Short mmCIF file of C-alpha atoms and ligand atoms in Angstrom, two decimals:
data_model
loop_
_atom_site.label_atom_id
_atom_site.label_comp_id
_atom_site.label_asym_id
_atom_site.label_seq_id
_atom_site.Cartn_x
_atom_site.Cartn_y
_atom_site.Cartn_z
CA MET A 1 5.87 7.31 23.35
CA MET A 2 5.74 10.36 21.08
CA LYS A 3 9.02 12.26 20.65
CA VAL A 4 9.25 16.02 20.32
CA ALA A 5 12.32 18.12 19.55
CA LEU A 6 12.09 21.53 21.20
CA GLY A 7 14.32 24.19 19.65
CA VAL A 8 15.17 27.14 21.89
CA THR A 9 16.53 30.27 20.24
CA GLY A 10 18.12 33.40 21.69
CA CYS A 11 15.49 35.64 23.21
CA ILE A 12 14.37 36.65 26.68
CA GLY A 13 11.35 34.33 26.44
CA ALA A 14 13.76 31.35 26.52
CA TYR A 15 13.09 30.94 30.24
CA LYS A 16 9.51 29.91 29.42
CA SER A 17 10.84 27.00 27.33
CA ALA A 18 11.65 25.16 30.56
CA GLU A 19 7.93 25.23 31.42
CA ILE A 20 7.09 24.09 27.91
CA VAL A 21 9.31 21.02 28.44
CA ARG A 22 7.34 20.25 31.61
CA GLY A 23 4.00 20.84 29.90
CA LEU A 24 4.92 18.48 27.07
CA GLN A 25 6.09 15.83 29.49
CA ARG A 26 2.74 16.03 31.26
CA GLU A 27 1.20 15.12 27.89
CA GLY A 28 3.27 11.93 27.96
CA VAL A 29 5.76 13.16 25.38
CA GLU A 30 9.53 12.58 25.40
CA VAL A 31 11.36 15.86 24.80
CA TRP A 32 14.76 16.51 23.23
CA VAL A 33 16.02 20.07 23.56
CA ILE A 34 18.16 21.81 20.98
CA MET A 35 19.63 25.21 21.81
CA THR A 36 21.14 27.72 19.45
CA ARG A 37 24.36 29.47 20.46
CA HIS A 38 22.50 32.66 21.39
CA ALA A 39 19.90 30.80 23.45
CA GLN A 40 22.68 29.63 25.76
CA GLU A 41 23.34 33.26 26.70
CA PHE A 42 19.82 33.48 28.16
CA ILE A 43 19.54 30.11 29.89
CA ALA A 44 21.98 27.29 30.65
CA PRO A 45 21.70 23.95 28.83
CA LEU A 46 21.95 22.25 32.22
CA THR A 47 18.40 23.44 33.07
CA PHE A 48 16.99 21.60 30.06
CA GLU A 49 19.23 18.62 30.60
CA ALA A 50 17.87 18.18 34.12
CA LEU A 51 14.27 18.63 33.00
CA SER A 52 14.31 16.52 29.84
CA GLY A 53 16.64 13.80 31.08
CA HIS A 54 18.53 14.03 27.81
CA LYS A 55 21.75 15.65 26.74
CA VAL A 56 20.92 19.04 25.23
CA ILE A 57 22.06 19.42 21.66
CA THR A 58 23.96 22.67 21.33
CA ASP A 59 26.23 22.04 18.41
CA MET A 60 26.17 20.11 15.18
CA PHE A 61 29.34 18.16 15.87
CA ALA A 62 29.86 18.45 19.63
CA PRO A 63 31.02 15.21 21.23
CA THR A 64 28.50 13.96 23.78
CA LYS A 65 28.50 11.10 26.25
CA ALA A 66 26.06 8.70 24.71
CA GLU A 67 23.55 7.17 27.12
CA THR A 68 21.16 5.54 24.64
CA PRO A 69 21.51 4.16 21.12
CA LEU A 70 19.62 7.20 19.80
CA GLN A 71 22.08 9.54 21.53
CA ALA A 72 25.02 7.54 20.27
CA HIS A 73 23.62 7.91 16.80
CA LEU A 74 23.18 11.64 17.27
CA GLU A 75 26.88 12.10 17.80
CA ILE A 76 27.47 11.33 14.18
CA GLU A 77 24.04 11.59 12.61
CA HIS A 78 21.48 14.37 13.08
CA ILE A 79 19.29 12.51 10.62
CA ALA A 80 18.51 9.97 13.36
CA LEU A 81 16.68 12.57 15.44
CA ALA A 82 15.05 13.99 12.33
CA GLN A 83 13.49 10.60 11.60
CA ALA A 84 12.64 9.77 15.21
CA ILE A 85 10.59 12.83 16.16
CA ASP A 86 6.84 13.31 15.76
CA LEU A 87 7.01 17.10 16.01
CA LEU A 88 9.58 19.89 15.90
CA ILE A 89 8.71 22.89 18.07
CA VAL A 90 10.69 26.10 18.19
CA ALA A 91 9.69 28.26 21.18
CA PRO A 92 10.70 30.99 21.32
CA ALA A 93 11.41 31.43 17.61
CA THR A 94 13.36 34.59 16.80
CA ALA A 95 13.07 36.63 13.58
CA ASN A 96 16.42 35.13 12.64
CA VAL A 97 15.27 31.50 12.79
CA LEU A 98 12.06 32.33 10.87
CA GLY A 99 14.19 33.78 8.08
CA LYS A 100 16.51 30.79 8.05
CA PHE A 101 13.66 28.26 8.02
CA HIS A 102 11.97 30.11 5.18
CA HIS A 103 15.10 30.23 3.05
CA GLY A 104 16.48 26.79 3.90
CA ILE A 105 19.67 28.06 5.54
CA ALA A 106 21.17 25.22 7.56
CA ASP A 107 24.06 26.62 9.57
CA ASP A 108 23.49 24.92 12.93
CA PHE A 109 21.79 21.82 14.34
CA LEU A 110 18.31 23.33 14.65
CA THR A 111 18.10 24.77 11.15
CA THR A 112 19.56 21.55 9.70
CA LEU A 113 17.03 19.49 11.64
CA TYR A 114 14.17 21.56 10.19
CA LEU A 115 15.29 20.64 6.67
CA ALA A 116 15.96 17.00 7.53
CA THR A 117 12.77 16.06 9.36
CA PRO A 118 9.52 14.92 7.75
CA ALA A 119 7.74 15.70 11.06
CA PRO A 120 5.36 18.67 11.32
CA CYS A 121 6.74 21.90 12.70
CA LEU A 122 5.25 24.35 15.23
CA LEU A 123 6.75 27.80 15.73
CA ALA A 124 6.06 30.21 18.59
CA PRO A 125 7.69 33.50 17.58
CA ALA A 126 8.82 36.09 20.11
CA MET A 127 10.46 39.41 19.35
CA ASN A 128 10.15 43.15 19.58
CA VAL A 129 6.85 44.52 18.19
CA GLU A 130 8.54 46.48 15.38
CA MET A 131 10.39 43.36 14.30
CA TRP A 132 7.23 41.25 14.39
CA ASN A 133 5.38 43.78 12.24
CA HIS A 134 8.24 44.19 9.77
CA PRO A 135 7.20 43.11 6.25
CA ALA A 136 10.28 40.88 5.98
CA VAL A 137 9.27 38.92 9.10
CA GLN A 138 5.59 38.81 8.09
CA ALA A 139 6.59 37.56 4.62
CA ASN A 140 8.65 34.78 6.23
CA VAL A 141 5.72 33.83 8.48
CA GLN A 142 3.31 33.73 5.55
CA ALA A 143 5.68 31.66 3.40
CA LEU A 144 6.15 29.15 6.22
CA LYS A 145 2.38 28.97 6.84
CA ASP A 146 1.83 28.31 3.13
CA ARG A 147 4.33 25.49 3.45
CA GLY A 148 2.25 23.94 6.23
CA VAL A 149 4.23 25.12 9.25
CA HIS A 150 2.00 25.68 12.30
CA PHE A 151 2.21 28.88 14.33
CA VAL A 152 1.27 30.03 17.78
CA GLU A 153 1.10 33.79 17.33
CA PRO A 154 2.90 35.95 19.88
CA GLY A 155 0.80 37.57 22.57
CA ALA A 156 0.31 41.29 23.10
CA GLY A 157 1.43 43.23 26.17
CA TYR A 158 4.48 44.67 27.85
CA LEU A 159 7.67 43.52 26.10
CA ALA A 160 11.13 43.10 27.61
CA CYS A 161 12.41 45.88 25.33
CA GLY A 162 10.17 48.34 27.19
CA MET A 163 7.62 48.68 24.37
CA GLU A 164 3.99 47.57 24.33
CA GLY A 165 2.52 45.51 21.52
CA GLN A 166 2.46 42.08 19.94
CA GLY A 167 5.68 40.09 20.25
CA ARG A 168 5.62 38.26 23.56
CA LEU A 169 6.06 34.48 23.45
CA ALA A 170 2.60 32.89 23.72
CA ASP A 171 1.57 31.32 27.04
CA VAL A 172 3.08 27.95 27.84
CA GLU A 173 -0.43 26.36 27.88
CA THR A 174 -1.20 27.72 24.41
CA VAL A 175 2.01 26.26 22.97
CA VAL A 176 1.41 22.90 24.66
CA ALA A 177 -2.24 22.84 23.48
CA ALA A 178 -1.15 23.51 19.89
CA ALA A 179 1.40 20.68 20.16
CA ARG A 180 -1.28 18.37 21.58
CA ARG A 181 -3.59 19.15 18.64
CA ILE A 182 -0.88 18.44 16.05
CA LEU A 183 0.26 15.25 17.76
CA GLY A 184 -3.37 14.12 18.09
CA ARG A 185 -3.93 14.67 14.38
CA ARG A 186 -0.71 12.80 13.60
CA ARG A 187 -2.28 9.56 14.75
CA ALA A 188 -5.82 10.32 13.65
CA LEU A 189 -5.74 8.56 10.28
CA ALA A 190 -3.13 5.91 11.14
CA GLY A 191 -4.01 2.68 9.37
CA GLU A 192 -6.44 4.40 6.96
CA ARG A 193 -6.01 4.18 3.22
CA VAL A 194 -6.96 7.38 1.43
CA LEU A 195 -7.40 7.76 -2.31
CA ILE A 196 -7.36 11.34 -3.58
CA THR A 197 -7.86 12.59 -7.13
CA ALA A 198 -6.48 15.99 -8.07
CA GLY A 199 -5.95 18.40 -10.92
CA PRO A 200 -7.65 18.74 -14.28
CA THR A 201 -7.95 16.14 -16.98
CA CYS A 202 -6.84 16.82 -20.54
CA GLU A 203 -8.87 15.56 -23.48
CA ASP A 204 -6.79 15.51 -26.63
CA ILE A 205 -7.99 16.99 -29.92
CA ASP A 206 -4.80 16.17 -31.79
CA PRO A 207 -1.16 15.55 -30.68
CA THR A 208 -0.70 19.26 -29.87
CA ARG A 209 -4.10 20.50 -28.65
CA PHE A 210 -6.46 19.54 -25.88
CA ILE A 211 -9.53 20.61 -23.88
CA SER A 212 -8.95 21.15 -20.18
CA ASN A 213 -9.91 23.45 -17.30
CA ARG A 214 -8.32 25.87 -14.83
CA SER A 215 -7.77 23.43 -11.96
CA SER A 216 -4.18 23.59 -10.64
CA GLY A 217 -4.41 20.49 -8.43
CA LYS A 218 -3.34 22.48 -5.32
CA MET A 219 -6.39 21.52 -3.25
CA GLY A 220 -5.99 17.78 -3.88
CA TYR A 221 -2.22 17.85 -3.36
CA THR A 222 -2.58 19.74 -0.09
CA LEU A 223 -5.20 17.25 1.06
CA ALA A 224 -2.75 14.45 0.25
CA GLU A 225 0.01 16.10 2.30
CA GLU A 226 -2.32 16.69 5.23
CA ALA A 227 -3.62 13.08 5.12
CA VAL A 228 0.00 11.82 5.12
CA ALA A 229 0.74 14.07 8.11
CA ARG A 230 -2.15 12.35 9.96
CA GLY A 231 -0.63 8.93 9.37
CA ALA A 232 -2.77 7.76 6.42
CA GLN A 233 -1.45 5.71 3.54
CA VAL A 234 -2.23 7.98 0.61
CA THR A 235 -2.59 7.32 -3.10
CA LEU A 236 -2.89 10.43 -5.26
CA ILE A 237 -4.31 10.05 -8.75
CA SER A 238 -3.34 13.22 -10.52
CA GLY A 239 -4.19 14.82 -13.82
CA PRO A 240 -1.46 16.94 -15.45
CA THR A 241 -0.18 19.59 -13.00
CA SER A 242 3.10 21.37 -12.37
CA LEU A 243 3.13 20.38 -8.69
CA ALA A 244 5.82 18.26 -7.05
CA PRO A 245 4.58 14.89 -5.77
CA PRO A 246 3.78 15.08 -2.06
CA PRO A 247 6.40 13.22 0.01
CA LEU A 248 5.32 9.77 1.21
CA ALA A 249 2.20 9.63 -0.99
CA GLN A 250 2.03 7.25 -3.94
CA ARG A 251 1.28 9.29 -7.06
CA ILE A 252 -0.33 7.81 -10.15
CA ALA A 253 -0.20 10.23 -13.09
CA VAL A 254 -3.08 10.19 -15.58
CA ARG A 255 -4.11 12.46 -18.42
CA SER A 256 -7.69 11.91 -19.48
CA ALA A 257 -10.98 11.36 -17.66
CA GLU A 258 -11.01 7.81 -18.96
CA GLN A 259 -7.54 7.09 -17.51
CA MET A 260 -8.58 8.65 -14.21
CA LEU A 261 -11.70 6.46 -14.09
CA ARG A 262 -9.63 3.32 -14.67
CA ALA A 263 -7.08 4.30 -12.02
CA VAL A 264 -9.79 5.08 -9.45
CA LEU A 265 -11.59 1.77 -10.01
CA ASP A 266 -8.25 -0.09 -9.78
CA GLN A 267 -7.31 1.53 -6.48
CA LEU A 268 -10.72 1.75 -4.85
CA PRO A 269 -11.04 -1.73 -3.32
CA GLU A 270 -7.95 -1.08 -1.21
CA ASN A 271 -8.95 2.35 -0.06
CA SER A 272 -11.31 3.20 2.73
CA ILE A 273 -11.67 6.90 1.95
CA LEU A 274 -12.06 8.45 -1.51
CA ILE A 275 -11.69 12.21 -1.91
CA LYS A 276 -12.57 13.31 -5.41
CA ALA A 277 -10.98 16.75 -5.69
CA ALA A 278 -10.17 16.48 -9.41
CA ALA A 279 -11.90 18.68 -11.96
CA VAL A 280 -12.79 15.99 -14.45
CA ALA A 281 -13.71 16.95 -18.01
CA ASP A 282 -17.39 16.29 -18.69
CA PHE A 283 -16.87 16.20 -22.46
CA ARG A 284 -14.12 15.03 -24.75
CA PRO A 285 -13.56 15.21 -28.50
CA ALA A 286 -15.45 12.33 -30.11
CA GLN A 287 -12.28 11.64 -32.07
CA THR A 288 -8.63 12.41 -31.36
CA ARG A 289 -6.86 13.18 -34.65
CA PRO A 290 -3.62 11.21 -35.00
CA GLN A 291 -1.90 14.12 -36.83
CA LYS A 292 -1.79 17.84 -36.09
CA ILE A 293 -4.76 19.61 -37.65
CA LYS A 294 -3.42 22.11 -40.18
CA LYS A 295 -4.89 25.59 -40.31
CA ASP A 296 -5.55 25.49 -44.03
CA LEU A 297 -8.00 22.66 -43.36
CA PRO A 298 -11.59 23.95 -43.19
CA PHE A 299 -11.89 22.99 -39.49
CA THR A 300 -14.39 24.97 -37.45
CA GLU A 301 -16.11 22.44 -35.21
CA ILE A 302 -15.07 19.81 -32.71
CA ARG A 303 -17.69 17.18 -32.06
CA LEU A 304 -17.82 16.33 -28.37
CA GLU A 305 -19.10 13.31 -26.49
CA PRO A 306 -19.72 13.00 -22.74
CA THR A 307 -17.17 11.31 -20.50
CA LEU A 308 -18.29 8.84 -17.85
CA ASP A 309 -18.93 10.36 -14.42
CA ILE A 310 -16.33 8.70 -12.21
CA LEU A 311 -18.31 9.16 -8.99
CA ARG A 312 -21.36 7.54 -10.53
CA GLU A 313 -19.23 4.57 -11.61
CA VAL A 314 -17.80 4.38 -8.09
CA MET A 315 -21.37 4.35 -6.75
CA ARG A 316 -22.00 1.05 -8.56
CA VAL A 317 -19.03 -0.78 -7.09
CA LYS A 318 -18.35 0.81 -3.71
CA ARG A 319 -18.83 -1.20 -0.54
CA ASP A 320 -18.21 0.67 2.66
CA GLN A 321 -15.85 3.38 1.44
CA LEU A 322 -16.41 6.89 2.69
CA VAL A 323 -16.78 9.02 -0.43
CA VAL A 324 -16.16 12.77 -0.56
CA GLY A 325 -16.93 14.79 -3.68
CA PHE A 326 -16.33 18.39 -4.67
CA ALA A 327 -18.81 20.67 -6.38
CA ALA A 328 -17.37 23.45 -8.52
CA GLU A 329 -20.18 25.97 -8.91
CA THR A 330 -20.57 29.50 -10.21
CA GLU A 331 -24.19 29.99 -9.02
CA ALA A 332 -26.71 28.49 -6.56
CA VAL A 333 -23.77 26.87 -4.79
CA MET A 334 -25.64 25.23 -1.87
CA GLU A 335 -28.53 24.00 -3.95
CA ASN A 336 -26.36 22.49 -6.71
CA ALA A 337 -23.98 20.95 -4.19
CA ARG A 338 -26.84 19.29 -2.28
CA LYS A 339 -28.15 17.85 -5.53
CA LYS A 340 -24.73 16.37 -6.36
CA LEU A 341 -24.40 14.96 -2.82
CA LEU A 342 -27.59 12.94 -3.31
CA GLU A 343 -27.23 12.08 -6.99
CA LYS A 344 -23.66 10.83 -6.54
CA ASP A 345 -24.45 9.11 -3.22
CA LEU A 346 -21.68 10.94 -1.35
CA ASP A 347 -21.00 11.03 2.38
CA LEU A 348 -19.71 14.60 2.19
CA ILE A 349 -19.55 17.30 -0.46
CA VAL A 350 -17.15 20.22 -0.55
CA ALA A 351 -18.90 23.04 -2.38
CA ASN A 352 -16.58 25.46 -4.07
CA ASP A 353 -17.59 28.81 -5.55
CA VAL A 354 -15.31 29.10 -8.58
CA SER A 355 -16.82 32.26 -10.05
CA GLY A 356 -14.18 34.67 -8.66
CA THR A 357 -10.39 34.75 -8.86
CA GLN A 358 -9.88 35.16 -5.09
CA SER A 359 -10.49 31.51 -4.31
CA GLY A 360 -11.13 28.16 -5.95
CA PHE A 361 -9.46 27.27 -9.25
CA ASP A 362 -5.76 28.00 -9.56
CA SER A 363 -5.69 30.11 -6.40
CA ASP A 364 -3.75 29.57 -3.15
CA ASN A 365 -6.91 30.25 -1.18
CA ASN A 366 -10.29 28.69 -1.02
CA ALA A 367 -13.65 29.24 0.65
CA VAL A 368 -15.87 26.16 0.84
CA ILE A 369 -19.07 24.84 2.32
CA LEU A 370 -19.05 21.31 3.72
CA ILE A 371 -22.37 19.47 3.56
CA ASP A 372 -22.92 15.91 4.78
CA ARG A 373 -25.80 13.48 4.31
CA ALA A 374 -27.30 14.36 7.67
CA GLY A 375 -27.63 17.92 6.40
CA GLU A 376 -24.94 19.32 8.69
CA VAL A 377 -23.40 22.40 7.05
CA ASP A 378 -20.01 24.03 7.82
CA GLN A 379 -19.08 27.32 6.18
CA VAL A 380 -15.30 27.53 5.84
CA SER A 381 -14.51 31.19 5.11
CA ARG A 382 -11.71 32.20 2.75
CA ARG A 383 -8.29 30.93 3.92
CA SER A 384 -5.26 29.09 2.57
CA LYS A 385 -5.87 25.74 0.88
CA ARG A 386 -3.72 24.20 3.61
CA GLU A 387 -6.16 25.43 6.29
CA VAL A 388 -9.12 24.32 4.19
CA ALA A 389 -7.53 20.85 3.90
CA VAL A 390 -7.29 20.73 7.71
CA CYS A 391 -11.03 21.54 8.01
CA ILE A 392 -12.00 18.93 5.40
CA LEU A 393 -9.94 16.18 7.04
CA ASP A 394 -11.20 17.12 10.53
CA ARG A 395 -14.73 16.69 9.17
CA ILE A 396 -13.88 13.37 7.51
CA GLU A 397 -12.45 12.12 10.81
CA ARG A 398 -15.69 13.06 12.59
CA LEU A 399 -17.72 11.19 9.96
CA LEU A 400 -15.49 8.12 10.34
CA GLN A 401 -15.87 8.19 14.12
CA ARG A 402 -19.64 8.58 13.85
CA ARG A 403 -19.84 5.73 11.36
CA ARG A 404 -17.72 3.44 13.55
CA SER A 405 -19.58 4.21 16.74
CA SER A 406 -22.92 3.44 15.07
CA ALA A 407 -21.69 0.24 13.35
CA PRO A 408 -23.12 -2.95 14.89
CA GLN A 409 -20.55 -4.57 17.20
CA THR A 410 -19.68 -8.19 16.56
CA VAL A 411 -18.54 -10.32 19.47
N1 CTP B 1 -16.73 14.14 -11.28
C1 CTP B 1 -16.44 12.84 -11.65
N2 CTP B 1 -16.47 12.50 -12.96
C2 CTP B 1 -16.79 13.39 -13.91
C3 CTP B 1 -17.12 14.71 -13.53
C4 CTP B 1 -17.07 15.05 -12.20
O1 CTP B 1 -16.16 12.01 -10.79
N3 CTP B 1 -16.80 13.02 -15.18
C5 CTP B 1 -16.67 14.45 -9.84
C6 CTP B 1 -15.68 15.57 -9.50
O2 CTP B 1 -14.39 15.03 -9.20
C7 CTP B 1 -16.32 16.18 -8.27
C8 CTP B 1 -17.81 15.97 -8.50
O3 CTP B 1 -17.92 14.94 -9.48
O4 CTP B 1 -15.96 15.52 -7.07
C9 CTP B 1 -18.53 17.20 -9.00
O5 CTP B 1 -17.87 17.71 -10.14
P1 CTP B 1 -18.38 19.05 -10.84
O6 CTP B 1 -17.49 19.35 -11.99
O7 CTP B 1 -18.63 20.09 -9.80
O8 CTP B 1 -19.82 18.63 -11.33
P2 CTP B 1 -20.37 17.73 -12.49
O9 CTP B 1 -20.84 16.45 -11.93
O10 CTP B 1 -19.36 17.63 -13.60
O11 CTP B 1 -21.65 18.56 -12.94
P3 CTP B 1 -21.73 20.03 -13.64
O12 CTP B 1 -20.49 20.16 -14.48
O13 CTP B 1 -22.99 19.99 -14.40
O14 CTP B 1 -21.77 21.04 -12.51
#
């Protein structure tokens, strides 16, 4: 049974949280409620205790009467709940808790749980319209979204403060539906092995200089995080980047196109899905000088030789892996991407217009076109790389399902 922790913070919408507990239970989810001190001024913990069948957690160190081993553990160890849950929801989420989550302030059970849990997080903010529109609150929301936190935006209408506008806690059904979608995704790639390449490669000229490109690795790293969140076992083969390794993914660091090729071929037999997000150098210096080239040397040319195309090498050895490539284009995006899809024998290609600075290379945003072998095309308009990763993985899941449902059944 999936476990959800529902955080309730101090706002008039807290009464709706009781309905959210019910809605989640109807989904077959076990709910643990955590209330902040202010929330208890709006609604009594006893309400949630009766509904959830669990002691409500109101304090970091409050003694409780343990009924189950998990509860007994909670008395001394909030980490136990952090590890046990599949999703953390905060509904309603006040401006205060958004600020604390953004800045990592852990001064009560709920804010500590947010830092301690690897589970995804869904926030349903509720507050006065002026507060919701305040740049400080909007900046917190954006920062949390960039970090992968899910949101159910507040609804518009008459607010308890007497004003009209956006700020009302979203409908119970909307919050429950968002939770259902996240929990559904959490299992979607369970048991799958996913191999992702990310970042640029660096081709050395001498010990101090190299040829590379503007890829930051953000797209591939975000895909790795999202695949982990869906339950996949992820290996990330990464060129040089400044990004922190995604939690729970195995990272293999490489430098050159040749090293990346070797790592991909090594890992491929174990992996059922290959996502080739790396921007691999197509050329490398024919010779890497062992010593630094001095400027008084008459040195005006670097002779280049082509690198091997990793996807073409994969094509020779792959069995039934699902292979996804990227196409970085500055012109004729669709046409060039389609050509690469066929020439590299891909199941799906993610076409990327890298001509501007608003999306693509080294940007936090991306706009892509997804094209599969059946010719189905999805235009994903400009949005955060996190949201693009969600679209790409949703599409991969559909392809996997289609492939499995059309595979001959053996008895
Ligand atoms: N790719 C690869 N090995 C290379 C070059 C590219 O596996 N040596 C992969 C990339 O990871 C990407 C896809 O091929 O998934 C397309 O890469 P891209 O740079 O867009 O195209 P190229 O094949 O290099 O062709 P061109 O540079 O002419 O556009």
